Coordinates of C-alpha atoms in Angstrom, one line a residue:
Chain A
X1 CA 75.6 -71.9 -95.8
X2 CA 73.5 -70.2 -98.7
X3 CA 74.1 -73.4 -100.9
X4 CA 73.2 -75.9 -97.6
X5 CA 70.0 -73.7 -97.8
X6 CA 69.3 -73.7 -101.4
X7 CA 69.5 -77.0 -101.4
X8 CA 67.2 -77.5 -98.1
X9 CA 64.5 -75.9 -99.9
X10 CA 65.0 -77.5 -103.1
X11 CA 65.0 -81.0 -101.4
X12 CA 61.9 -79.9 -99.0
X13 CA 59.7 -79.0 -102.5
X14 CA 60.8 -81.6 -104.5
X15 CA 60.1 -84.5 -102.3
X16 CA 56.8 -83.0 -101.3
X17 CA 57.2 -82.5 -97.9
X18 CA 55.9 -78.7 -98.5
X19 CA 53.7 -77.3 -101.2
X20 CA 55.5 -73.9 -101.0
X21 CA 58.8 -72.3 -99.3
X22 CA 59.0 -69.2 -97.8
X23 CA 62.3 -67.6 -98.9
X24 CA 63.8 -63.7 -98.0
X25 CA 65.1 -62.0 -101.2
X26 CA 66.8 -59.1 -100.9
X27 CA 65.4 -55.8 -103.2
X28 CA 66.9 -52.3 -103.4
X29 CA 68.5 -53.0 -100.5
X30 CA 65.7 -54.5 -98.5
X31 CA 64.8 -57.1 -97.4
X32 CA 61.2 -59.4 -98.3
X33 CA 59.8 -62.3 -98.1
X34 CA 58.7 -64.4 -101.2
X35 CA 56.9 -67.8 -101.8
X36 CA 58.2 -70.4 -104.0
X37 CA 56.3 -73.5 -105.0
X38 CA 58.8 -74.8 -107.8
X39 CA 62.1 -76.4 -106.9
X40 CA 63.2 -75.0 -110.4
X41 CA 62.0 -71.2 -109.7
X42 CA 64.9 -68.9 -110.4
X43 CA 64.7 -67.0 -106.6
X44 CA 65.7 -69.7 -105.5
X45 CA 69.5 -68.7 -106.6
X46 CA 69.5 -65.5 -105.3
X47 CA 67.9 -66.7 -102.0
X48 CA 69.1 -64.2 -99.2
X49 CA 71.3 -65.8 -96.9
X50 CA 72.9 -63.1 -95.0
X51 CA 73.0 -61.5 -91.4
X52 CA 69.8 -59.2 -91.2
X53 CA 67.2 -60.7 -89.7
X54 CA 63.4 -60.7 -91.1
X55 CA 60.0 -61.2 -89.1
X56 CA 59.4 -64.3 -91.0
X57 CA 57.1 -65.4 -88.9
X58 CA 54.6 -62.6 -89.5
X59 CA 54.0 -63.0 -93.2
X60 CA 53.3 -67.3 -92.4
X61 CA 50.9 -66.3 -90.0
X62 CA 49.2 -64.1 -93.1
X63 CA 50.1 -66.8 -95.6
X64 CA 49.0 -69.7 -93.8
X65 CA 45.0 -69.8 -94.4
X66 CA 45.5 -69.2 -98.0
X67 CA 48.0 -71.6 -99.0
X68 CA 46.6 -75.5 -98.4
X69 CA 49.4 -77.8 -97.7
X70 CA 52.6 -77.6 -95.6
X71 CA 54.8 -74.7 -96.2
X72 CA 59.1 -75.0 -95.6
X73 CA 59.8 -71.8 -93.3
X74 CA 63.8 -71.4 -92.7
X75 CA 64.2 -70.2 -89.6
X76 CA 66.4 -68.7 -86.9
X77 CA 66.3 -69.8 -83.2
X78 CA 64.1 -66.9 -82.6
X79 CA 62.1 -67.3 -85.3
X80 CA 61.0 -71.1 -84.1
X81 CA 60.4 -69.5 -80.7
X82 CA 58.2 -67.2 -82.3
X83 CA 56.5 -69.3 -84.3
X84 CA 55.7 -71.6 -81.2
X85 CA 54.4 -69.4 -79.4
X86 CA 51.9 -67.9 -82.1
X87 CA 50.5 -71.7 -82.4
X88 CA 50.1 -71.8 -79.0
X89 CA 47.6 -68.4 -79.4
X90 CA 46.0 -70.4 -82.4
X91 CA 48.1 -67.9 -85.1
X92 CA 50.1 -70.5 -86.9
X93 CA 49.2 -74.4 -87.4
X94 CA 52.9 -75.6 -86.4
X95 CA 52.0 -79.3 -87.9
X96 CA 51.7 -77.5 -91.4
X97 CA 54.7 -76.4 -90.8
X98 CA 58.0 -77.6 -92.2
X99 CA 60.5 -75.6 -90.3
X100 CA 64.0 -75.6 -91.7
X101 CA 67.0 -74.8 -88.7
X102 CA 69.2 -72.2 -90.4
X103 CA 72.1 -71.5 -88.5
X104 CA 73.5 -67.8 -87.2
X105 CA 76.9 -66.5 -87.5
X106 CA 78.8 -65.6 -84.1
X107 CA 78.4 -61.8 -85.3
X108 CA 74.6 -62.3 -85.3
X109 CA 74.5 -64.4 -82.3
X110 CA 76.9 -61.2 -80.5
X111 CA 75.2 -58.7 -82.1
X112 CA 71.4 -60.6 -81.0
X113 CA 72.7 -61.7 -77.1
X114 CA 72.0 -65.0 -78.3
X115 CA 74.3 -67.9 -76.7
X116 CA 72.3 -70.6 -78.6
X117 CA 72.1 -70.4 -82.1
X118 CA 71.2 -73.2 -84.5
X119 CA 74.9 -74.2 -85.9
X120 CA 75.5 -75.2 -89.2
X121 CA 74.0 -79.2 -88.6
X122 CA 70.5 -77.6 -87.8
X123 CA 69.2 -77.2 -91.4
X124 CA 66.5 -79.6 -92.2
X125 CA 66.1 -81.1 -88.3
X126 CA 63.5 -80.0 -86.2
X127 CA 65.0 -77.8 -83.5
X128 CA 64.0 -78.6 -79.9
X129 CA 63.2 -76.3 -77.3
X130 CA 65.5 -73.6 -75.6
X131 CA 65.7 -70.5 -73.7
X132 CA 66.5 -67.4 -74.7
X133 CA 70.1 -65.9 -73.8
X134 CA 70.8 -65.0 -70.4
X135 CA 69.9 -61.5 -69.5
X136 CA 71.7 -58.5 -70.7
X137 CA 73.7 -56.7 -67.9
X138 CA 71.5 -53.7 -66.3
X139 CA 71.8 -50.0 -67.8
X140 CA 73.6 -48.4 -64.6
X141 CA 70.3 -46.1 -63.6
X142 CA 68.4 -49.6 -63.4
X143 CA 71.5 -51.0 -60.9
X144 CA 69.8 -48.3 -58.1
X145 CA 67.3 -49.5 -55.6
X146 CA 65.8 -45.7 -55.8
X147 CA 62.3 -45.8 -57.5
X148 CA 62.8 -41.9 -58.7
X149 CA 66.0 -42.7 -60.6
X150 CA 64.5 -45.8 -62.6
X151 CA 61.5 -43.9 -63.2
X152 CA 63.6 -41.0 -64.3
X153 CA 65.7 -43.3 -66.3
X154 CA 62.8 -44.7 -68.4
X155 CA 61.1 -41.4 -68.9
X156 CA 63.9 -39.8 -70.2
X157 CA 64.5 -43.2 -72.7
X158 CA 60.7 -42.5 -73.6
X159 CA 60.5 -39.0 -74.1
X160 CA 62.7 -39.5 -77.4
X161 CA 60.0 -41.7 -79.3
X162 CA 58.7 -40.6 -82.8
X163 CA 55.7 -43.0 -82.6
X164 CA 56.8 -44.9 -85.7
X165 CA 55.0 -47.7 -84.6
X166 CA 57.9 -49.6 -85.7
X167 CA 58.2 -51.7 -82.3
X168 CA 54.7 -52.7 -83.2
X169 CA 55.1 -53.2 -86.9
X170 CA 58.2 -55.3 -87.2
X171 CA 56.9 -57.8 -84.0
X172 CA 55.8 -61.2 -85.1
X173 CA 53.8 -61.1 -81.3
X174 CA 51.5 -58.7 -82.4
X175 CA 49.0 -60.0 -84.3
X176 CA 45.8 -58.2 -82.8
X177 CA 43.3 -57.1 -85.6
X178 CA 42.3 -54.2 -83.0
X179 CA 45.4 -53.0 -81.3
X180 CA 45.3 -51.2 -78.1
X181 CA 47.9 -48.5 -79.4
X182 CA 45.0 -47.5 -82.1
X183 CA 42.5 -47.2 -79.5
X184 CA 41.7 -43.6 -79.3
X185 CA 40.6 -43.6 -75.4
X186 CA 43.6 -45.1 -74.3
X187 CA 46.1 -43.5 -77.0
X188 CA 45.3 -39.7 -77.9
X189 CA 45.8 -39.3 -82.0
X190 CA 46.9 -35.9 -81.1
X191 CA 49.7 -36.3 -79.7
X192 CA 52.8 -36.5 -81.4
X193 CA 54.9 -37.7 -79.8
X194 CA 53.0 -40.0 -78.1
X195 CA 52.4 -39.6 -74.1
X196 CA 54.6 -41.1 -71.9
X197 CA 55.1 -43.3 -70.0
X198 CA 51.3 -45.4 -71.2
X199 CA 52.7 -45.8 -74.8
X200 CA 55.3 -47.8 -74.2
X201 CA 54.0 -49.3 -70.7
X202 CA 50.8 -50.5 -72.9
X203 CA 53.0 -53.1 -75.0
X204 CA 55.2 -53.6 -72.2
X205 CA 52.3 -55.8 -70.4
X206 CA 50.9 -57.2 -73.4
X207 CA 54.3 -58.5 -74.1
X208 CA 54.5 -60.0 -70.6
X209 CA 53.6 -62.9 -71.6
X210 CA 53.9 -63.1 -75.3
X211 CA 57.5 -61.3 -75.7
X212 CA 60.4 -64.0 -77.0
X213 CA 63.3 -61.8 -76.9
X214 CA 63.9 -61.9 -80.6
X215 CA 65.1 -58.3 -80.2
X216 CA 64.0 -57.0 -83.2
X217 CA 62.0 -54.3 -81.9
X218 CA 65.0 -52.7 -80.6
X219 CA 67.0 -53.5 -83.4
X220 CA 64.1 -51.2 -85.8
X221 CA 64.0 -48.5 -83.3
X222 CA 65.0 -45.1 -84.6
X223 CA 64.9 -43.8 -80.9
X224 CA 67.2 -46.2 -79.8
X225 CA 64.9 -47.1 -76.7
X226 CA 65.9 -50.0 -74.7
X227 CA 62.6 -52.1 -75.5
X228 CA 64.4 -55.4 -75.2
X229 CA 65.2 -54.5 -71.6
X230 CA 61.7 -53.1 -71.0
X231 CA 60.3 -56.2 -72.3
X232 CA 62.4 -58.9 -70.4
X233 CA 61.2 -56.9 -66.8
X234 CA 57.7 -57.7 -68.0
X235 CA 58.6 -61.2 -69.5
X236 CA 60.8 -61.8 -65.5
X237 CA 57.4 -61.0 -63.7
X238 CA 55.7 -63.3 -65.9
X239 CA 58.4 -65.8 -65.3
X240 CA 58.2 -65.2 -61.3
X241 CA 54.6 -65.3 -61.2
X242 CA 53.1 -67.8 -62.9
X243 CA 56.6 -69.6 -63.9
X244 CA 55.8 -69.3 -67.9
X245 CA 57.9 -68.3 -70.4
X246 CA 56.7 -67.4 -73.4
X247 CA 58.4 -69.4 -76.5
X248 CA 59.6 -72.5 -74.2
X249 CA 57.2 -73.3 -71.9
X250 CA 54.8 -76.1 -73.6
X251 CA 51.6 -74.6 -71.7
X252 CA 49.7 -71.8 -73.0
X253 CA 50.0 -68.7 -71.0
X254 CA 48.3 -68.5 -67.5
X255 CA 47.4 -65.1 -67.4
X256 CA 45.5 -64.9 -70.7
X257 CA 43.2 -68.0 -69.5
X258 CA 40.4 -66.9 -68.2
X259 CA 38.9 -68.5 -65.8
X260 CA 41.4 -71.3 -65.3
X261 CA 42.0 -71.1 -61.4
X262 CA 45.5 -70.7 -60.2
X263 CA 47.7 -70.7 -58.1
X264 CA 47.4 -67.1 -56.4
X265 CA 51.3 -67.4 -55.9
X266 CA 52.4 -64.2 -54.3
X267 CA 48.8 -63.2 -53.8
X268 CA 48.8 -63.4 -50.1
X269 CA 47.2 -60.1 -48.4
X270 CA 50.1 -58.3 -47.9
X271 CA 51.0 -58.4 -51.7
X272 CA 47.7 -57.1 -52.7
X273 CA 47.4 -54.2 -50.2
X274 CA 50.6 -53.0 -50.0
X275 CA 50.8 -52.6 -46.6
X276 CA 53.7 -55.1 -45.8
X277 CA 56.9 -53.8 -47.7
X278 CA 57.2 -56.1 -50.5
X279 CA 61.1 -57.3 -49.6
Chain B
X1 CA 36.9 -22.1 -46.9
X2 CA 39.3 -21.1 -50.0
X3 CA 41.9 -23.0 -47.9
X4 CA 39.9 -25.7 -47.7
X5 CA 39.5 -25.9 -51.4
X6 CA 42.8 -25.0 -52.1
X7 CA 43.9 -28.6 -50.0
X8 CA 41.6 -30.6 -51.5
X9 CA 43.5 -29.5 -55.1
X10 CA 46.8 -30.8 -53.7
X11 CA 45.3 -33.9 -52.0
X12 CA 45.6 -37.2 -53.4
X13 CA 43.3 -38.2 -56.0
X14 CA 42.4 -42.2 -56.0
X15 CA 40.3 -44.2 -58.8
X16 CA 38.4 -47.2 -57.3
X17 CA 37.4 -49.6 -59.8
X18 CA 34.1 -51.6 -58.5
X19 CA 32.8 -54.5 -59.6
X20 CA 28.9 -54.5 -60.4
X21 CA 28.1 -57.6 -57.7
X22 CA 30.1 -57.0 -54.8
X23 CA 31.9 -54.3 -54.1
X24 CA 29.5 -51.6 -55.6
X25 CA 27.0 -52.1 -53.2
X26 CA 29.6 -52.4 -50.3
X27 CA 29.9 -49.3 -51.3
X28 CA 26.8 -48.5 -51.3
X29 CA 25.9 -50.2 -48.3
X30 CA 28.9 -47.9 -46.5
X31 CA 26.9 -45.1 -48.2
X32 CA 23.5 -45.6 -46.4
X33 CA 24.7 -46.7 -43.2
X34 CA 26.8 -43.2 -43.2
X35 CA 30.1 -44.7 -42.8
X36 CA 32.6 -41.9 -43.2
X37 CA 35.4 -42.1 -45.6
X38 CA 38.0 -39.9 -47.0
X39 CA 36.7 -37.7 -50.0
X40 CA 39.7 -38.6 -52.1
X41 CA 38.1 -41.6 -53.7
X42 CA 36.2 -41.5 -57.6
X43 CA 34.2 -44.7 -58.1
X44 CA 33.9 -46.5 -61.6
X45 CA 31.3 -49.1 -61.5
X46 CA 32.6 -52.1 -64.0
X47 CA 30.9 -55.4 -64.4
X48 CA 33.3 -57.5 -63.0
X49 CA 36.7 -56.8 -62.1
X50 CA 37.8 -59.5 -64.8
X51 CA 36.8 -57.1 -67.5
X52 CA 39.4 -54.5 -66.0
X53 CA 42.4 -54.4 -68.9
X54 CA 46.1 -53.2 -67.0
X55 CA 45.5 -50.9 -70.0
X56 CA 42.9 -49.0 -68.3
X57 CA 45.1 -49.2 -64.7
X58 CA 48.1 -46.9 -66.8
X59 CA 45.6 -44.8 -68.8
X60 CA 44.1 -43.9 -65.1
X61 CA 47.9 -43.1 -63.7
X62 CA 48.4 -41.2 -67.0
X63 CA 45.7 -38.8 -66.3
X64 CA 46.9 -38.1 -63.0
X65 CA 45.4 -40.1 -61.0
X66 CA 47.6 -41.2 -57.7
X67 CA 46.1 -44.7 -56.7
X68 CA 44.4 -47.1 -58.3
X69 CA 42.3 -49.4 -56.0
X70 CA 40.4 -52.5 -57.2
X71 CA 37.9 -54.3 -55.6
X72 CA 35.7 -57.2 -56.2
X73 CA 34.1 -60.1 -54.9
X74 CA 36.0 -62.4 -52.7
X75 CA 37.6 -65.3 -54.4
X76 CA 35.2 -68.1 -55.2
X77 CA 32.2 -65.6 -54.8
X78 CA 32.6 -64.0 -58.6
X79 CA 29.1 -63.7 -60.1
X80 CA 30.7 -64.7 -63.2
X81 CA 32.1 -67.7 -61.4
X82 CA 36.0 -66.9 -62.1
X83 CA 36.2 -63.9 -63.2
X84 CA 38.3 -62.1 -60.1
X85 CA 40.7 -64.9 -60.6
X86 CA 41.6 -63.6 -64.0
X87 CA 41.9 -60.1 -61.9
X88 CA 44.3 -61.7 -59.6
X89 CA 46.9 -62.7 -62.5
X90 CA 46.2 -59.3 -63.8
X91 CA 47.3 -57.1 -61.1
X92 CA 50.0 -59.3 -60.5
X93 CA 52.2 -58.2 -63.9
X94 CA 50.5 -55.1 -63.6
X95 CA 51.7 -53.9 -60.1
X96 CA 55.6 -55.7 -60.6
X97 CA 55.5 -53.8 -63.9
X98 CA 54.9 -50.4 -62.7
X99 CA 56.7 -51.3 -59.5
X100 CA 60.0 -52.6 -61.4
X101 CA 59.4 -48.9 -63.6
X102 CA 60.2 -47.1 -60.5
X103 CA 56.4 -45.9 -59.9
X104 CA 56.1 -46.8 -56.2
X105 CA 54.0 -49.7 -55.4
X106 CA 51.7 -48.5 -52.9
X107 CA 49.9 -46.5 -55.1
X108 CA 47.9 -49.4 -56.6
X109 CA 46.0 -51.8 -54.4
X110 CA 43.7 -54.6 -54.9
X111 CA 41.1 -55.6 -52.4
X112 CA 38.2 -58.3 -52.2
X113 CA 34.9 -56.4 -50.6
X114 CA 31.3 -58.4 -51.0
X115 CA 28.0 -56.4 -50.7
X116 CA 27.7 -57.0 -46.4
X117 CA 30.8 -55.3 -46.2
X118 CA 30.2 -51.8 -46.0
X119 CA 33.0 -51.1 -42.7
X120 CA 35.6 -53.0 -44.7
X121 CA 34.9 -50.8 -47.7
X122 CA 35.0 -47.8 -45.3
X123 CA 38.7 -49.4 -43.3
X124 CA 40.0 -50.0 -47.4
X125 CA 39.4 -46.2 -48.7
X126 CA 40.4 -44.8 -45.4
X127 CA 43.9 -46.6 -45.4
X128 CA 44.2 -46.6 -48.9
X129 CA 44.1 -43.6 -49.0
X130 CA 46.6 -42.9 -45.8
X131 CA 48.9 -44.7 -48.1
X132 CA 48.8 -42.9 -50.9
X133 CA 49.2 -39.8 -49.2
X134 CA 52.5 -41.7 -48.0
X135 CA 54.0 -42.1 -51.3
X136 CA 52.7 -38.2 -52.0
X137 CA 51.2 -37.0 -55.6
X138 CA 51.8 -39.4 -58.3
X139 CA 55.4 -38.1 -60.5
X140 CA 52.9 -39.5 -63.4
X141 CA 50.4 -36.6 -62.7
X142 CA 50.9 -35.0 -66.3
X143 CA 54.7 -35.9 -67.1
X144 CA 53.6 -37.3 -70.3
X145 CA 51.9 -34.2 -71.5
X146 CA 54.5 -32.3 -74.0

């Protein structure tokens, strides 16, 4: 795996195909990313090859308008998800992209929720489209059909947050310059820990339709809150709604295109007023 | 008269969001025709009801507020030509989201008033806020403060 890699990058480099390489080393114990331009550069060899994941995809979305030519990215199944999806919000140039398939281990894939990861024949071939894993099964306070125990059950998962900001941090979505959770009007700096439940609910519907399920967010959290479940609600509505999922579907996203007329599906009056129980 | 006050405390409190064009001066026009309405409502005049972010519909239900209504100009009447459509998506995320949170659904509402319609300004805050009284005072109204 780590030589099939090494040798990916080596190949991609030498022949041309990309001016530079992106490659994870690991550091005291952590994790970074690091560009190589030589096919001779010693990092090469002690490439990172191992289970932890890294939001790749962030630091080519910083890298990307100073580096002319085409750049060799080894990515997960997430990763390329990701990285669609940022191109499709003008982040990323995807055809300056040389994105090399790097296959998971069942123990990521299990630990992820991921039943599709690239297998061992992905490196080097562009991987095609696919959704993510099937949902995870409901915590049992979200089984109810009573409203007050789902809200209580979120509350009490949100009362424990530190406001790291690590949700934020580690997600290759958010790329905002102004983010909404640094707005003082809608986030008071006072309050540590942040107020609940507009924190949390603030990414929740930004993620609606960006969110790819890479899971990462939940993976950083020191809170252990389940953002990957709050997220896929959001991402289900999206999917419902407007039938777009973010990281697939080929489309950009309907709800961010203003002034593109829809389809007011599941806008008839009742749904707007409230006044007919939604069923 | 200090009972009087003392219900209006625990009576609902809605936010109506109004776009500049339309349903502002429905309002209005409800105003100077002396419609009567129920006092519960606040009105924020906003340009258009495109420019309303689902950010500011949860910072309203974090600072207590027990409905959210939203009006603007019918569909295909936006000043800004498509503005209310971008509304439309909008409140759809926003109201599944808060619904699938558990924060009952009838407490946000989304209505399409033009200027000539003063009495259905007057019939949207008058059952609006009949249901909102319905699903009681919002268990938002200052949970988040620690």
């Amino acid at each position: 795996m780590k030589e099939a890699l090494q040798k990916a990058v080596r190949e991609a480099l030498e022949s041309g195909k990309a001016k530079a390489t992106v490659i994870l080393v690991e550091k005291d114990g952590e994790l970074m990313p690091r560009l190589v331009t030589k096919p001779d550069d010693p990092a090469i060899d002690s490439l990172y090859s191992g289970d932890r994941r890294y939001p790749t995809a962030s630091f080519v979305v910083m890298l990307q308008p100073v580096i002319t030519g085409d750049i060799a990215v080894p990515v997960r199944e997430c990763d390329r998800r990701m990285l669609f999806e940022l191109s499709k919000r003008n982040q990323v140039d995807l055809e300056r992209l040389v994105l090399l398939g790097t296959p998971c281990t069942q123990e990521v894939a299990d630990a992820c929720g991921c039943d599709h990861p690239f297998t061992a024949d992905d490196i080097a071939i562009a991987p095609s489209l696919a959704s993510p894993a099937d949902p995870l099964p409901l915590p049992e306070a979200l089984q109810s059909n009573d409203p007050a125990e789902k809200l209580a059950f979120w509350m009490g998962e949100f009362e424990r947050c530190i406001k790291c900001m690590g949700c934020r941090n580690v997600c290759p979505m958010c790329f905002c310059n102004d983010c909404a959770l640094d707005n003082l009007d809608l986030v008071s700096a006072e309050s540590k820990p942040p107020e609940i439940p507009i924190f949390h609910l603030i990414r929740a519907v930004d993620m609606a339709d960006r969110c790819v399920d890479c899971g990462m967010c939940e993976a950083i959290c020191p809170a252990e809150i389940p953002l990957r479940q709050l997220y896929r609600q959001a991402r289900q509505i999206v999917k419902d709604a407007f039938g777009y999922e973010p990281g697939v579907s080929e489309e950009k996203s309907p709800v961010e295109m203003l002034g593109e007329p829809t389809e007011l599906a599941g806008m008839e009056e009742g749904f707007r007023t409230g006044q007919i129980p939604a069923e | 008269m200090a009972e009087a006050a003392e219900q209006a405390q625990e009576d609902v409190k809605i936010v109506a969001f109004l776009c500049n064009w339309c349903s502002y001066a429905g309002a209005d026009l409800a105003g100077v025709s002396r419609m009567q309405y129920p006092p519960n409502v606040r009105d924020i005049r906003v340009m258009c009801t495109g420019t309303i972010s689902p950010h500011m519909v949860l910072k309203t239900f974090q600072e207590g507020a027990d409905g959210v209504l939203i009006a603007g100009c019918h569909i295909g009447d936006c000043h800004y030509g498509k503005g209310n459509y971008m509304t439309a998506k909008r409140f759809r995320v926003i109201k599944d989201l808060l619904a699938s949170l558990g924060i009952d659904e009838r407490r946000i509402r989304l209505e399409w008033v033009s200027a000539a319609e003063g009495a259905k300004y007057q019939e949207t805050i008058t059952s609006f806020t009949e249901q909102v009284r319905a699903a009681g005072k919002s268990p938002l109204a200052k949970a988040g403060k620690r």
